[in-house]
PDB file of C-alpha atoms and ligand atoms in Angstrom:
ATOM      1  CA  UNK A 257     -31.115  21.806 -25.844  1.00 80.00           C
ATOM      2  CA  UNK A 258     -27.747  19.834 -25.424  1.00 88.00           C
ATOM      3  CA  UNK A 259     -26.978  17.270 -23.551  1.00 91.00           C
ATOM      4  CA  UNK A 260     -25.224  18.095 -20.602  1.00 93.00           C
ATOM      5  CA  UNK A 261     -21.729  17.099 -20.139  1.00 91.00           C
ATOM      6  CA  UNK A 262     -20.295  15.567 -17.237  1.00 89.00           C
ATOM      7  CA  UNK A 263     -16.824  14.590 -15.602  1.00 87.00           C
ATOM      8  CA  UNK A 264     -16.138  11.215 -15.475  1.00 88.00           C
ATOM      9  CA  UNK A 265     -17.292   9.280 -12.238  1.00 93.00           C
ATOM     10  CA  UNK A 266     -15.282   9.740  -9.306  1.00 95.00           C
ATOM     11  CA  UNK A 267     -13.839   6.260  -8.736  1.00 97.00           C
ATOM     12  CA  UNK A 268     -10.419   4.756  -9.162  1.00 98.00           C
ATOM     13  CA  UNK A 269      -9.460   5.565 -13.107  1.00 97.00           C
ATOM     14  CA  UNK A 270     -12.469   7.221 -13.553  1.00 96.00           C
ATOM     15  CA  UNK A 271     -14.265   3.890 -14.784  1.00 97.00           C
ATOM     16  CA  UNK A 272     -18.146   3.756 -16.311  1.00 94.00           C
ATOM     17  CA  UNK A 273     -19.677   0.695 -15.097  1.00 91.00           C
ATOM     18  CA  UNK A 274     -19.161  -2.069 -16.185  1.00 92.00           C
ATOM     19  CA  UNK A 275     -15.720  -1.362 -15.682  1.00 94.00           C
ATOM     20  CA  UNK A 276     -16.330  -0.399 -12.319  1.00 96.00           C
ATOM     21  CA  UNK A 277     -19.357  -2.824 -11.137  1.00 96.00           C
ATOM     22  CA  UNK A 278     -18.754  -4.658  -7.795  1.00 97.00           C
ATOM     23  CA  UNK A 279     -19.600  -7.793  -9.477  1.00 96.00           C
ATOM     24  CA  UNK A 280     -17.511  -8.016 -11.847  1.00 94.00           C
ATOM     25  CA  UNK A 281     -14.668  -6.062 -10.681  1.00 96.00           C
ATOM     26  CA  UNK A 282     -11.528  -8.791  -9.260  1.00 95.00           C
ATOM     27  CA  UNK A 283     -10.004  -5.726  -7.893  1.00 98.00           C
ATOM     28  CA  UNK A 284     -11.806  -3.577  -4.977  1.00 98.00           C
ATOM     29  CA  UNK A 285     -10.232  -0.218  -3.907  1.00 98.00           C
ATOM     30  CA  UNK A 286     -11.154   0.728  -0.193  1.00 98.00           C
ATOM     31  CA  UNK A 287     -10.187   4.047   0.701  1.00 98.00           C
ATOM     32  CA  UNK A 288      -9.701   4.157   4.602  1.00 97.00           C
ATOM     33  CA  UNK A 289      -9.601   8.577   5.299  1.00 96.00           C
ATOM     34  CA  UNK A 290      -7.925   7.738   8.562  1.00 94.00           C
ATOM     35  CA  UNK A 291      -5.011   9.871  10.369  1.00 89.00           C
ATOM     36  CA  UNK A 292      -6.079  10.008  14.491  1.00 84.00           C
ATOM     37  CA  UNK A 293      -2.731   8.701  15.489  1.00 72.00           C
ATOM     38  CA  UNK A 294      -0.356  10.757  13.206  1.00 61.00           C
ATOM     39  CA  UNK A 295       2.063  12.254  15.781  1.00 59.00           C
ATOM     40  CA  UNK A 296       3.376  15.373  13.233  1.00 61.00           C
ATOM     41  CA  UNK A 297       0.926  16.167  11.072  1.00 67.00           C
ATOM     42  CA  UNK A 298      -2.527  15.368  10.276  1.00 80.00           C
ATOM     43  CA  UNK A 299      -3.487  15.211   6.657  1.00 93.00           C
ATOM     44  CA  UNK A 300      -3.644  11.752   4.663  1.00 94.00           C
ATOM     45  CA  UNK A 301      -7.283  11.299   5.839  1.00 95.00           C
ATOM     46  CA  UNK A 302      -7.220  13.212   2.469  1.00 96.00           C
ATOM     47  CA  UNK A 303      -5.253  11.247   0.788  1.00 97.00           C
ATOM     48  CA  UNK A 304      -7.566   8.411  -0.361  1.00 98.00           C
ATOM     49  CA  UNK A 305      -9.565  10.860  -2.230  1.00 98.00           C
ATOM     50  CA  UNK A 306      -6.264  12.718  -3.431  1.00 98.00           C
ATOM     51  CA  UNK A 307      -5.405   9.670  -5.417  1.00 98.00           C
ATOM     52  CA  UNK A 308      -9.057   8.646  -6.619  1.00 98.00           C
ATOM     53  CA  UNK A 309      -9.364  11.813  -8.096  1.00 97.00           C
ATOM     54  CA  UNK A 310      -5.772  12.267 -10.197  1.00 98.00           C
ATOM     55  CA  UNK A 311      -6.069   8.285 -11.133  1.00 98.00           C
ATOM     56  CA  UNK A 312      -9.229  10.052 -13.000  1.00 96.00           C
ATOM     57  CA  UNK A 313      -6.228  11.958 -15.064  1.00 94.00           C
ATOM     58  CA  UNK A 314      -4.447   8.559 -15.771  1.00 96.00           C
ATOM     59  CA  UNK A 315      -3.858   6.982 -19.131  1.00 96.00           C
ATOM     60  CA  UNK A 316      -4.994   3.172 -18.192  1.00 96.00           C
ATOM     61  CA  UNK A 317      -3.039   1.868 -21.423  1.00 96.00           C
ATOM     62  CA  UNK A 318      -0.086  -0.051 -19.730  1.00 94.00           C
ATOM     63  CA  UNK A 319       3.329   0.189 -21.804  1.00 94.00           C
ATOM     64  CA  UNK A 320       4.901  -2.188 -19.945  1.00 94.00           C
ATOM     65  CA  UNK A 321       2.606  -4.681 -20.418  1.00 93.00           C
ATOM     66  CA  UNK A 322       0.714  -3.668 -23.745  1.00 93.00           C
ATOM     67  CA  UNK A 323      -2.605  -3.766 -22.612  1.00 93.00           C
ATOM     68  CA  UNK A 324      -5.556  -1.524 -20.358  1.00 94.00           C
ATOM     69  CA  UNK A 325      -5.665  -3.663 -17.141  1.00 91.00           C
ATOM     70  CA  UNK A 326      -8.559  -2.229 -16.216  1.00 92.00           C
ATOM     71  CA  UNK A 327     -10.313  -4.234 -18.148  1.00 92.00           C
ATOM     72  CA  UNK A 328     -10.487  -7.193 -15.366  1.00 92.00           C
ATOM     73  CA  UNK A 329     -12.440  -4.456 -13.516  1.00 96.00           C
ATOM     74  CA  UNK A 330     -11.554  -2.486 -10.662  1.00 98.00           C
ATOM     75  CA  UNK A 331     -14.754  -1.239  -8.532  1.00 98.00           C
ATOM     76  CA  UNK A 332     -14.214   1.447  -5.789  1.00 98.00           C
ATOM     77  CA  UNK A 333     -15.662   0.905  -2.596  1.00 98.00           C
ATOM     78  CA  UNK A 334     -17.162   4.196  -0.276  1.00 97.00           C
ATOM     79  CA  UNK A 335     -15.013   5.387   2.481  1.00 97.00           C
ATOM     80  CA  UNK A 336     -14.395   3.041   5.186  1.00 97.00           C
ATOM     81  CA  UNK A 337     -15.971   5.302   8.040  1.00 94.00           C
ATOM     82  CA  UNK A 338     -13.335   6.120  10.767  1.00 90.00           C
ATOM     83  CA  UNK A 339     -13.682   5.038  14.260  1.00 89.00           C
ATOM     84  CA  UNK A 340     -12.694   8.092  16.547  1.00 80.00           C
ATOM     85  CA  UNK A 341     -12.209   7.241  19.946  1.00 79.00           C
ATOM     86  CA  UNK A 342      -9.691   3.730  19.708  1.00 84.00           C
ATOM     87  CA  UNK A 343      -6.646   3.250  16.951  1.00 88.00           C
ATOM     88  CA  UNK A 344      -8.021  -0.450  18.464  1.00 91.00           C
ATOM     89  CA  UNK A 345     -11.220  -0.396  16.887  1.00 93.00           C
ATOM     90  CA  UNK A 346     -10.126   1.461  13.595  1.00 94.00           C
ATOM     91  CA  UNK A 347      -7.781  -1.195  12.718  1.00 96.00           C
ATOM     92  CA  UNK A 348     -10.660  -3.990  13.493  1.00 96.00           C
ATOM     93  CA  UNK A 349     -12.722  -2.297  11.538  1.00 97.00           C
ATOM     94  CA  UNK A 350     -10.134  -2.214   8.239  1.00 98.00           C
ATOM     95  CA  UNK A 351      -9.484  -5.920   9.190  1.00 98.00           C
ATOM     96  CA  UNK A 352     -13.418  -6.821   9.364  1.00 98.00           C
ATOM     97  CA  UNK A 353     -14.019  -4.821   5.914  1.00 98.00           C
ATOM     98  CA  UNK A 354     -10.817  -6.698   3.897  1.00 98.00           C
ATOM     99  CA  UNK A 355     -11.927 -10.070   5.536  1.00 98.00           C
ATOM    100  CA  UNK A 356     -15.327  -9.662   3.967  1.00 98.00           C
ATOM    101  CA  UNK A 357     -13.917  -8.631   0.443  1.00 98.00           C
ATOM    102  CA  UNK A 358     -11.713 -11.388   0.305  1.00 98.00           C
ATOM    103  CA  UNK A 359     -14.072 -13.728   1.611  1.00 98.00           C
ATOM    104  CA  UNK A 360     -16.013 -12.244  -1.825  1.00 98.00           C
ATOM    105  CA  UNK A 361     -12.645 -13.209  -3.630  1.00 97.00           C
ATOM    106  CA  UNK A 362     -11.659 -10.078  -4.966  1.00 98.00           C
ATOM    107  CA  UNK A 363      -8.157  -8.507  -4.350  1.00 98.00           C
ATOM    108  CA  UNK A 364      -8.460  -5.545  -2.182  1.00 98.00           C
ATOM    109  CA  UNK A 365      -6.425  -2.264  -2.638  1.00 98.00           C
ATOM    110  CA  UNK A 366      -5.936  -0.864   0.674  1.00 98.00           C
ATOM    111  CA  UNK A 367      -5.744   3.893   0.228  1.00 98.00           C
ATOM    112  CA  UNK A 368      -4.806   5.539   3.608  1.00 95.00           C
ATOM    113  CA  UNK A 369      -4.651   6.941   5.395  1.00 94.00           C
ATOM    114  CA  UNK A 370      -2.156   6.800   7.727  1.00 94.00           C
ATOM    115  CA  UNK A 371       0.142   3.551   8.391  1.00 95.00           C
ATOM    116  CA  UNK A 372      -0.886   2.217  11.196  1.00 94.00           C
ATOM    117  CA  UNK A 373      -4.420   0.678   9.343  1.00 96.00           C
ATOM    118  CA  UNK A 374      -2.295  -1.981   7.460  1.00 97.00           C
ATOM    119  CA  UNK A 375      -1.879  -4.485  10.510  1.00 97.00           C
ATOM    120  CA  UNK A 376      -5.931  -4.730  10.079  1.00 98.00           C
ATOM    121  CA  UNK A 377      -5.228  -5.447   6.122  1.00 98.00           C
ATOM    122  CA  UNK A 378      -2.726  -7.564   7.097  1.00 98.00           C
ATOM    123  CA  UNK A 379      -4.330  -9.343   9.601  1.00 98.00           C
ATOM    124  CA  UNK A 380      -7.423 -10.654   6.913  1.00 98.00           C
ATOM    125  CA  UNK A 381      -5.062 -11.286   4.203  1.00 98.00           C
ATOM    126  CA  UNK A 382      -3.033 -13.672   6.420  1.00 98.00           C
ATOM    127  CA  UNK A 383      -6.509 -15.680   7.078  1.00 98.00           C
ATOM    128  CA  UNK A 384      -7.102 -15.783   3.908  1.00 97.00           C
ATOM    129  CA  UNK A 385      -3.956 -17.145   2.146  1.00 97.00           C
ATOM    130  CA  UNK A 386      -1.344 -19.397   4.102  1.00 91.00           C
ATOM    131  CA  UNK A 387       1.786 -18.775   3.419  1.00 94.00           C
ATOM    132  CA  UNK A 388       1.751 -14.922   3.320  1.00 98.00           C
ATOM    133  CA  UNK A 389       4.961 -12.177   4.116  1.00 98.00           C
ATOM    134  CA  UNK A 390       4.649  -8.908   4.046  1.00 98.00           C
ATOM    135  CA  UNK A 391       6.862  -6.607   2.480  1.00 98.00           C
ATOM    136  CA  UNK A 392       6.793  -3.259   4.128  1.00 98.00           C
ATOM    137  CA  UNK A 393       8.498  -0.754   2.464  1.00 98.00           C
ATOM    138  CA  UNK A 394       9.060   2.645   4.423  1.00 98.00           C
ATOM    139  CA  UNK A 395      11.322   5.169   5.084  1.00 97.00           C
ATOM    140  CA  UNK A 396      10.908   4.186   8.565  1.00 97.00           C
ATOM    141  CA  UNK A 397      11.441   0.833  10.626  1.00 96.00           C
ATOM    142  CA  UNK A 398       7.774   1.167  12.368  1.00 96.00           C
ATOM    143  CA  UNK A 399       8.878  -1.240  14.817  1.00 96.00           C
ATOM    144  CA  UNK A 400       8.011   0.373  18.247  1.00 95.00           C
ATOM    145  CA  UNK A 401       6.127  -1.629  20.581  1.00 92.00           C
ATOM    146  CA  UNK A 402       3.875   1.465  21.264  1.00 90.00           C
ATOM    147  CA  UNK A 403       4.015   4.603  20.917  1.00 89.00           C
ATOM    148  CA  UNK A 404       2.185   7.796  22.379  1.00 86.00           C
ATOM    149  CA  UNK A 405       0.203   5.043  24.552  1.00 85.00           C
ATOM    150  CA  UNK A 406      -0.872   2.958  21.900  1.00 87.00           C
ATOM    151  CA  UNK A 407       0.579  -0.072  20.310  1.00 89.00           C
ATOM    152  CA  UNK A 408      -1.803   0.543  17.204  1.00 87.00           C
ATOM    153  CA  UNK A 409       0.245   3.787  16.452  1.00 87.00           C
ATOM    154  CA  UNK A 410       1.703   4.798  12.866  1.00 86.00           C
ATOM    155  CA  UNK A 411       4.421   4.175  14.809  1.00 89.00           C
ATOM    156  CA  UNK A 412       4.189   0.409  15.440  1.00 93.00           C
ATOM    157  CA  UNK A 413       2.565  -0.911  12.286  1.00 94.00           C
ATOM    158  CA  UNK A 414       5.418  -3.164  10.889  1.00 96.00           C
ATOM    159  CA  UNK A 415       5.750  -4.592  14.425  1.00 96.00           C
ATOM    160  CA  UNK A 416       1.875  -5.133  14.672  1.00 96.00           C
ATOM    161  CA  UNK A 417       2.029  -6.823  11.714  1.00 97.00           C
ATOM    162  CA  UNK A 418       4.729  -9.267  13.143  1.00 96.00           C
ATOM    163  CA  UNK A 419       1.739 -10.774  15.188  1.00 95.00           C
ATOM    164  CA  UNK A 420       0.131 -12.056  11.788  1.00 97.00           C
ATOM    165  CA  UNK A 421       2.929 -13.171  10.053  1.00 96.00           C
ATOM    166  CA  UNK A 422       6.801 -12.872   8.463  1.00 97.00           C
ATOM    167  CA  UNK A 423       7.638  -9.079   7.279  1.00 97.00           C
ATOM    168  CA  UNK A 424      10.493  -7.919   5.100  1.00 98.00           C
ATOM    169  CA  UNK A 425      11.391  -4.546   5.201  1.00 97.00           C
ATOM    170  CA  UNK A 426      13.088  -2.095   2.635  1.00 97.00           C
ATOM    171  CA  UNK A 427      13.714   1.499   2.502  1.00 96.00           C
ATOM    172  CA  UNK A 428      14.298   2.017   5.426  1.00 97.00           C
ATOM    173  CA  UNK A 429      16.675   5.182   7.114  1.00 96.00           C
ATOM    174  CA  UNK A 430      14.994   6.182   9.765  1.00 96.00           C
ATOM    175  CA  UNK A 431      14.908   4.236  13.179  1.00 96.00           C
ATOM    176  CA  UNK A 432      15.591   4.455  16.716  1.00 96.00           C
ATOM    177  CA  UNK A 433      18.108   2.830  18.607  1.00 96.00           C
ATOM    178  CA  UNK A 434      15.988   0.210  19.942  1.00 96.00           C
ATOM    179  CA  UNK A 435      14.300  -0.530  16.684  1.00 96.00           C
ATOM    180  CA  UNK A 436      17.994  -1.284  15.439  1.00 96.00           C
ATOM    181  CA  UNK A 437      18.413  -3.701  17.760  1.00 96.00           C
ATOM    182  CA  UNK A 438      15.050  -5.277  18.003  1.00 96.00           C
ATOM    183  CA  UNK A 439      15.321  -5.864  14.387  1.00 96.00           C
ATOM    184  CA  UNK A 440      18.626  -7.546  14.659  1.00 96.00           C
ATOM    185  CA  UNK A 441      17.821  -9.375  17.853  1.00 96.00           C
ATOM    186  CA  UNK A 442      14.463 -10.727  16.130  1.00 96.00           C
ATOM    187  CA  UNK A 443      16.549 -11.437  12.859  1.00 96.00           C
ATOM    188  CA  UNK A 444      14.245  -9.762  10.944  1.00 96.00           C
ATOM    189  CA  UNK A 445      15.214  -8.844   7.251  1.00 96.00           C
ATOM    190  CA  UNK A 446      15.150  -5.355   7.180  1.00 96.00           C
ATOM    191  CA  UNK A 447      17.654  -3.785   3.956  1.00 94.00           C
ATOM    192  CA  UNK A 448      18.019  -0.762   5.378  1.00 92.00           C
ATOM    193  CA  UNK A 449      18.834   1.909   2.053  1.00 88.00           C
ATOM    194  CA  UNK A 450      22.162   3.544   4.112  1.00 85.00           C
ATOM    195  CA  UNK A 451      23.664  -0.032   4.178  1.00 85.00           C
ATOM    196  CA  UNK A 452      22.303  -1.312   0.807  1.00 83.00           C
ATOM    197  CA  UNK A 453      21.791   0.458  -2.633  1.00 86.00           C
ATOM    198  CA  UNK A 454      19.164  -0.382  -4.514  1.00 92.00           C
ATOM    199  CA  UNK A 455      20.884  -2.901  -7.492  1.00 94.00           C
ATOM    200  CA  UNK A 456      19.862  -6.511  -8.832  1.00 95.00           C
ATOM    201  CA  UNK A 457      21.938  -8.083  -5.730  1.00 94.00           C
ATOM    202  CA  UNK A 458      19.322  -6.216  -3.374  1.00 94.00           C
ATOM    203  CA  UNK A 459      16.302  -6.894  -5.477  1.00 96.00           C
ATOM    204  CA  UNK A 460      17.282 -10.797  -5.856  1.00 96.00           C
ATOM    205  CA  UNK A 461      17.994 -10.374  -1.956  1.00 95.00           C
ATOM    206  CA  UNK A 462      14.352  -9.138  -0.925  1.00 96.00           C
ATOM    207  CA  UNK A 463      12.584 -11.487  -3.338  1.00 96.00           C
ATOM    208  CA  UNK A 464      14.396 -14.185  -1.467  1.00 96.00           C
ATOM    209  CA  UNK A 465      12.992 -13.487   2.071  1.00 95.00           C
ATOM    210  CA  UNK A 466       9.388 -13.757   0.765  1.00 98.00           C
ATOM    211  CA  UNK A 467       7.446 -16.613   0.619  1.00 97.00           C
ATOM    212  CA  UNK A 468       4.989 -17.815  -2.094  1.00 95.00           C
ATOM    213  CA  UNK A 469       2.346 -15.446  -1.254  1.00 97.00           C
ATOM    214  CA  UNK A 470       3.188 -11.696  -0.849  1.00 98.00           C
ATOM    215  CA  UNK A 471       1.473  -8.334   0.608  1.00 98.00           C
ATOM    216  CA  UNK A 472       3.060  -5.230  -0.249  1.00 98.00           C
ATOM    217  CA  UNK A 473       2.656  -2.241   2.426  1.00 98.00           C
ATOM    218  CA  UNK A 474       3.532   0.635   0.535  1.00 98.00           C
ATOM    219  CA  UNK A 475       4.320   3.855   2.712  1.00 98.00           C
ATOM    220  CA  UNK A 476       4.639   6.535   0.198  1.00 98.00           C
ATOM    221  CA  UNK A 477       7.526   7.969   2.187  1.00 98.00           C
ATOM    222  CA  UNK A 478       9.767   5.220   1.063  1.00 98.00           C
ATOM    223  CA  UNK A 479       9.898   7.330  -2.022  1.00 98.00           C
ATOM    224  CA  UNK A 480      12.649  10.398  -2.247  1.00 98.00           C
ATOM    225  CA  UNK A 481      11.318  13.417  -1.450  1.00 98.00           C
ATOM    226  CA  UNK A 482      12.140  14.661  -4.438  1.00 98.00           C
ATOM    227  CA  UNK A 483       9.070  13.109  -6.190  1.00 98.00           C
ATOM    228  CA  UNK A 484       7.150  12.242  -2.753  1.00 98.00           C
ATOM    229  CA  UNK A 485       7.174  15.564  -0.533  1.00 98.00           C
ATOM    230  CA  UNK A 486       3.175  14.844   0.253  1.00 98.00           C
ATOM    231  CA  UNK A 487       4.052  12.487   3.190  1.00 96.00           C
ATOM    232  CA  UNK A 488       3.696  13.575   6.891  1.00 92.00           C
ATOM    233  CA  UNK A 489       7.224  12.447   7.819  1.00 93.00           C
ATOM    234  CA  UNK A 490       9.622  12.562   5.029  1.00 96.00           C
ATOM    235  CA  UNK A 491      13.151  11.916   4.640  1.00 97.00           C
ATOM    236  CA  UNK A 492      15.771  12.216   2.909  1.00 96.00           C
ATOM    237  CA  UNK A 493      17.559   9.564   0.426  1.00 95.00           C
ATOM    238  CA  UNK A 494      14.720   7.416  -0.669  1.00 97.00           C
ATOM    239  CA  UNK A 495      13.817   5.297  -3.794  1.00 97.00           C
ATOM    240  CA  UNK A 496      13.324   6.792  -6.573  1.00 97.00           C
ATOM    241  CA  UNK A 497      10.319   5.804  -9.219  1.00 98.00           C
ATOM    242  CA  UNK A 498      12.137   3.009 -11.175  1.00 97.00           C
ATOM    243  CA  UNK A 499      13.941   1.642  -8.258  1.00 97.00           C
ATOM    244  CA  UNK A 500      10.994   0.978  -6.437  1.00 98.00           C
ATOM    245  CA  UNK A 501       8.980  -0.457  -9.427  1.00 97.00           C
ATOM    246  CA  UNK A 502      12.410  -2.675 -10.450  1.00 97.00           C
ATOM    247  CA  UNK A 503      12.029  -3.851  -6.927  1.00 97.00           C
ATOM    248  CA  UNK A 504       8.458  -4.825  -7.115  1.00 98.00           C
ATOM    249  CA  UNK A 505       8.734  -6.316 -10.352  1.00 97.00           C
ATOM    250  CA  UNK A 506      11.327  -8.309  -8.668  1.00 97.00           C
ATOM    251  CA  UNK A 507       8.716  -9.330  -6.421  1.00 97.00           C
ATOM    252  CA  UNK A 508       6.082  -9.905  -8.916  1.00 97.00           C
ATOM    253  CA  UNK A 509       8.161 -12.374 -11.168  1.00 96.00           C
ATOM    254  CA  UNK A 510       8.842 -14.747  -8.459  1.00 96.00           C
ATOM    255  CA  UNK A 511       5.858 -14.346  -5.801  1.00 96.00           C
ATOM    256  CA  UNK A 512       2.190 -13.882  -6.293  1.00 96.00           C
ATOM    257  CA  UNK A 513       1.668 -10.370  -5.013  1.00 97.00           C
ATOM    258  CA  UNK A 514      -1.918 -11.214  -3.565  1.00 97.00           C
ATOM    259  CA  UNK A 515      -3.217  -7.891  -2.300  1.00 98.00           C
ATOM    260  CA  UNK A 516      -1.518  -4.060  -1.371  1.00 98.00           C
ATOM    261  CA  UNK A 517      -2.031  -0.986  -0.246  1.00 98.00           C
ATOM    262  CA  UNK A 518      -0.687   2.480  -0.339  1.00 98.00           C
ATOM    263  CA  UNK A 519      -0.121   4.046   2.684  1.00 98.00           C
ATOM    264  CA  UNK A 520      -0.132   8.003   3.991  1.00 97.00           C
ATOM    265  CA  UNK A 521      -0.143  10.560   1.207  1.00 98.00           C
ATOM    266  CA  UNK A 522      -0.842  13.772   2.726  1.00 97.00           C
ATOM    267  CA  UNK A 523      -2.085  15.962  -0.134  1.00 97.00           C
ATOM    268  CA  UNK A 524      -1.739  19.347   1.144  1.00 96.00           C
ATOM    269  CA  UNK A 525       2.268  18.918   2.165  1.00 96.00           C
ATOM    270  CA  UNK A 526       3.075  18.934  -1.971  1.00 96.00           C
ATOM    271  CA  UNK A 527       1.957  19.013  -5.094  1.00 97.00           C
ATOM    272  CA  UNK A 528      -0.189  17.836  -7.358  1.00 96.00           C
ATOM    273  CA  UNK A 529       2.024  15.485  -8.924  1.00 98.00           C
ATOM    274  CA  UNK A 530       2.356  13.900  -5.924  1.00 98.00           C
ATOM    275  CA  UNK A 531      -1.101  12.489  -6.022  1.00 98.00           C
ATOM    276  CA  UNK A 532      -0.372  11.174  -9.558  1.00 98.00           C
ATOM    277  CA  UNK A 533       2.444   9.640  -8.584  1.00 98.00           C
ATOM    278  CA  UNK A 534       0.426   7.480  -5.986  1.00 98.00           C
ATOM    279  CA  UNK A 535      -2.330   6.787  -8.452  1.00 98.00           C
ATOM    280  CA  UNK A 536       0.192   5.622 -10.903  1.00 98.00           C
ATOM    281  CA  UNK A 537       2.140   3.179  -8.159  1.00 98.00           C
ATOM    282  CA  UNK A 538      -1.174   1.971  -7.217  1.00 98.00           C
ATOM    283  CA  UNK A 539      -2.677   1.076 -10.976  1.00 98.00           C
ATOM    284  CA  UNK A 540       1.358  -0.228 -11.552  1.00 97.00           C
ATOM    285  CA  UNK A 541       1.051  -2.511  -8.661  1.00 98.00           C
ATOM    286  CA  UNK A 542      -2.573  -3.828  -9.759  1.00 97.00           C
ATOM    287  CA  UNK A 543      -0.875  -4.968 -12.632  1.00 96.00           C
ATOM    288  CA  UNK A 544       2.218  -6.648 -11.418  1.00 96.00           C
ATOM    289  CA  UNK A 545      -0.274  -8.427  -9.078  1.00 96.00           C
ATOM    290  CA  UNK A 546      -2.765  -9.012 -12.042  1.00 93.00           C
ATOM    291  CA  UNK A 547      -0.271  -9.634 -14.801  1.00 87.00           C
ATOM    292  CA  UNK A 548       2.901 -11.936 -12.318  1.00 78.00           C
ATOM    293  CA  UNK A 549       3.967 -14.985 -14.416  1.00 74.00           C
ATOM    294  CA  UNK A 550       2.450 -17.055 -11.335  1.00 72.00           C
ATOM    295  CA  UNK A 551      -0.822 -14.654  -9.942  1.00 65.00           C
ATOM    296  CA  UNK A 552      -3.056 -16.815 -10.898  1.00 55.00           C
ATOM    297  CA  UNK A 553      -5.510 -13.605 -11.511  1.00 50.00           C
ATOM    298  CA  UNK A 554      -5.387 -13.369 -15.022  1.00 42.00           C
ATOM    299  CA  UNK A 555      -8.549 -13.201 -16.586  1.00 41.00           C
TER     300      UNK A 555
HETATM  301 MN1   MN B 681       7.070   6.058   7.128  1.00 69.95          MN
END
């Protein structure tokens, strides 16, 4: 009788240990299938395993770099179980899990899941490592105080994040009046994509505003429709693939990018290619984090 054949396993690039062991891994992927507060649609509590599962379909051979990253090991963690009555509790319990990985030293990878989970992220990364901005790129401003009753809301996650430390925002066309002026009464650095093109001015712009250590909050809906319609709230006019990676390899040559995540893909809303295109930003920014002139990861 043959041997029977299997799939590969069902972790982020489809790694065999050892590639994938905790121990060894300096990267940790922690899918969070969260979407309670998602005032639209529901949907990107699928997301997490959405982009484990094309990442599976992904060559790990890195052009751009000449070399398989995975090779410094990238272990994927079990689903963060959701907390179902309080947004409150949910995003303790993302800030509780990311405070013990880091506290392991290994570089967590943050999969929603909807937005408002990266103030929890954000939160343990900013104990962690003095010195840390955000950059929050999203097609919207997510600056509301609250929203629908809660101040943990999709809604409010760049503003929740404000209460942890300095946040740069880009991408963004999509706000209300009083985020508009809340941003520019607060002076925040928001480079909103109506009022500035994405070109090397921008790019030199943004990587400006940061300090030494950076976390990127990626919400997929940043990206044009066009190649991102699996988002619960899209919009129109958004980056497209090789603007958004010029602008974080803009980041990554002059900041170490020290942790990320990648924020509401809602699987069902497009296609398949949709999910590759997340699993692809996400193994992209592992290496611009891994592979910076300054990290400090490199193996
Ligand atoms: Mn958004």
């Amino acid at each position: 009788m043959s041997e029977p054949i299997y799939y590969p396993p069902r972790v982020f690039g489809g790694l065999y240990a050892p590639d994938s062991g905790f121990e060894r891994s300096k990267v940790v992927v922690l899918p969070v299938p969260y979407d309670s507060t998602t005032s639209y649609k529901t949907g990107t509590r699928e997301g997490p395993q959405a982009i484990i599962d094309a990442s599976g379909n992904m060559e790990l051979f890195d052009i751009e770099f000449g070399r398989e990253l995975h090779t410094i090991g990238i272990h994927t963690m079990s689903d963060l179980q959701p907390a179902v009555n309080d947004p409150t509790d949910m995003v303790y319990r993302v800030y509780a899990a990311v405070l013990s990985l880091l506290n392991q030293d290994k570089m967590v990878v943050m999969l929603g899941g909807e937005h408002s989970l990266s103030p929890g992220a954000v939160r343990a990364y900013s104990e962690k490592f003095p010195n840390l901005s955000v950059l929050h790129l999203d097609a919207h401003a997510d600056m509301r105080a609250e929203y629908l009753g809660s101040r943990y809301s999709h809604a409010c996650s760049a503003r929740r994040i404000l209460d942890y430390c300095p946040l740069v925002q880009a991408g963004v066309r999509s706000l209300s009046l009083d985020e508009y002026n809340f941003i520019k009464e607060a002076g925040i650095k928001s480079y909103l994509l109506d009022e500035w093109p994405v070109t090397p001015a921008l790019i030199e712009e943004i990587t400006s505003s940061l300090s030494d250590n950076v976390y990127i909050s990626v919400d997929l809906d940043v990206l044009d429709p066009s190649i991102m319609s699996a988002v619960g709230t899209p919009e129109p006019g958004g980056l497209l693939w090789k603007e958004l990676l010029a602008i974080l390899k803009g980041v990554a040559d002059r900041h170490r990018i020290v942790g990320f995540d990648i924020m509401e893909l809602s699987p069902r809303e497009g296609p398949t290619s949709c999910a590759f295109t997340a699993a692809k930003l996400t193994y992209k920014l592992m290496a611009y984090a891994l592979e910076s002139p300054i990290s400090g990861h490199s193996e």
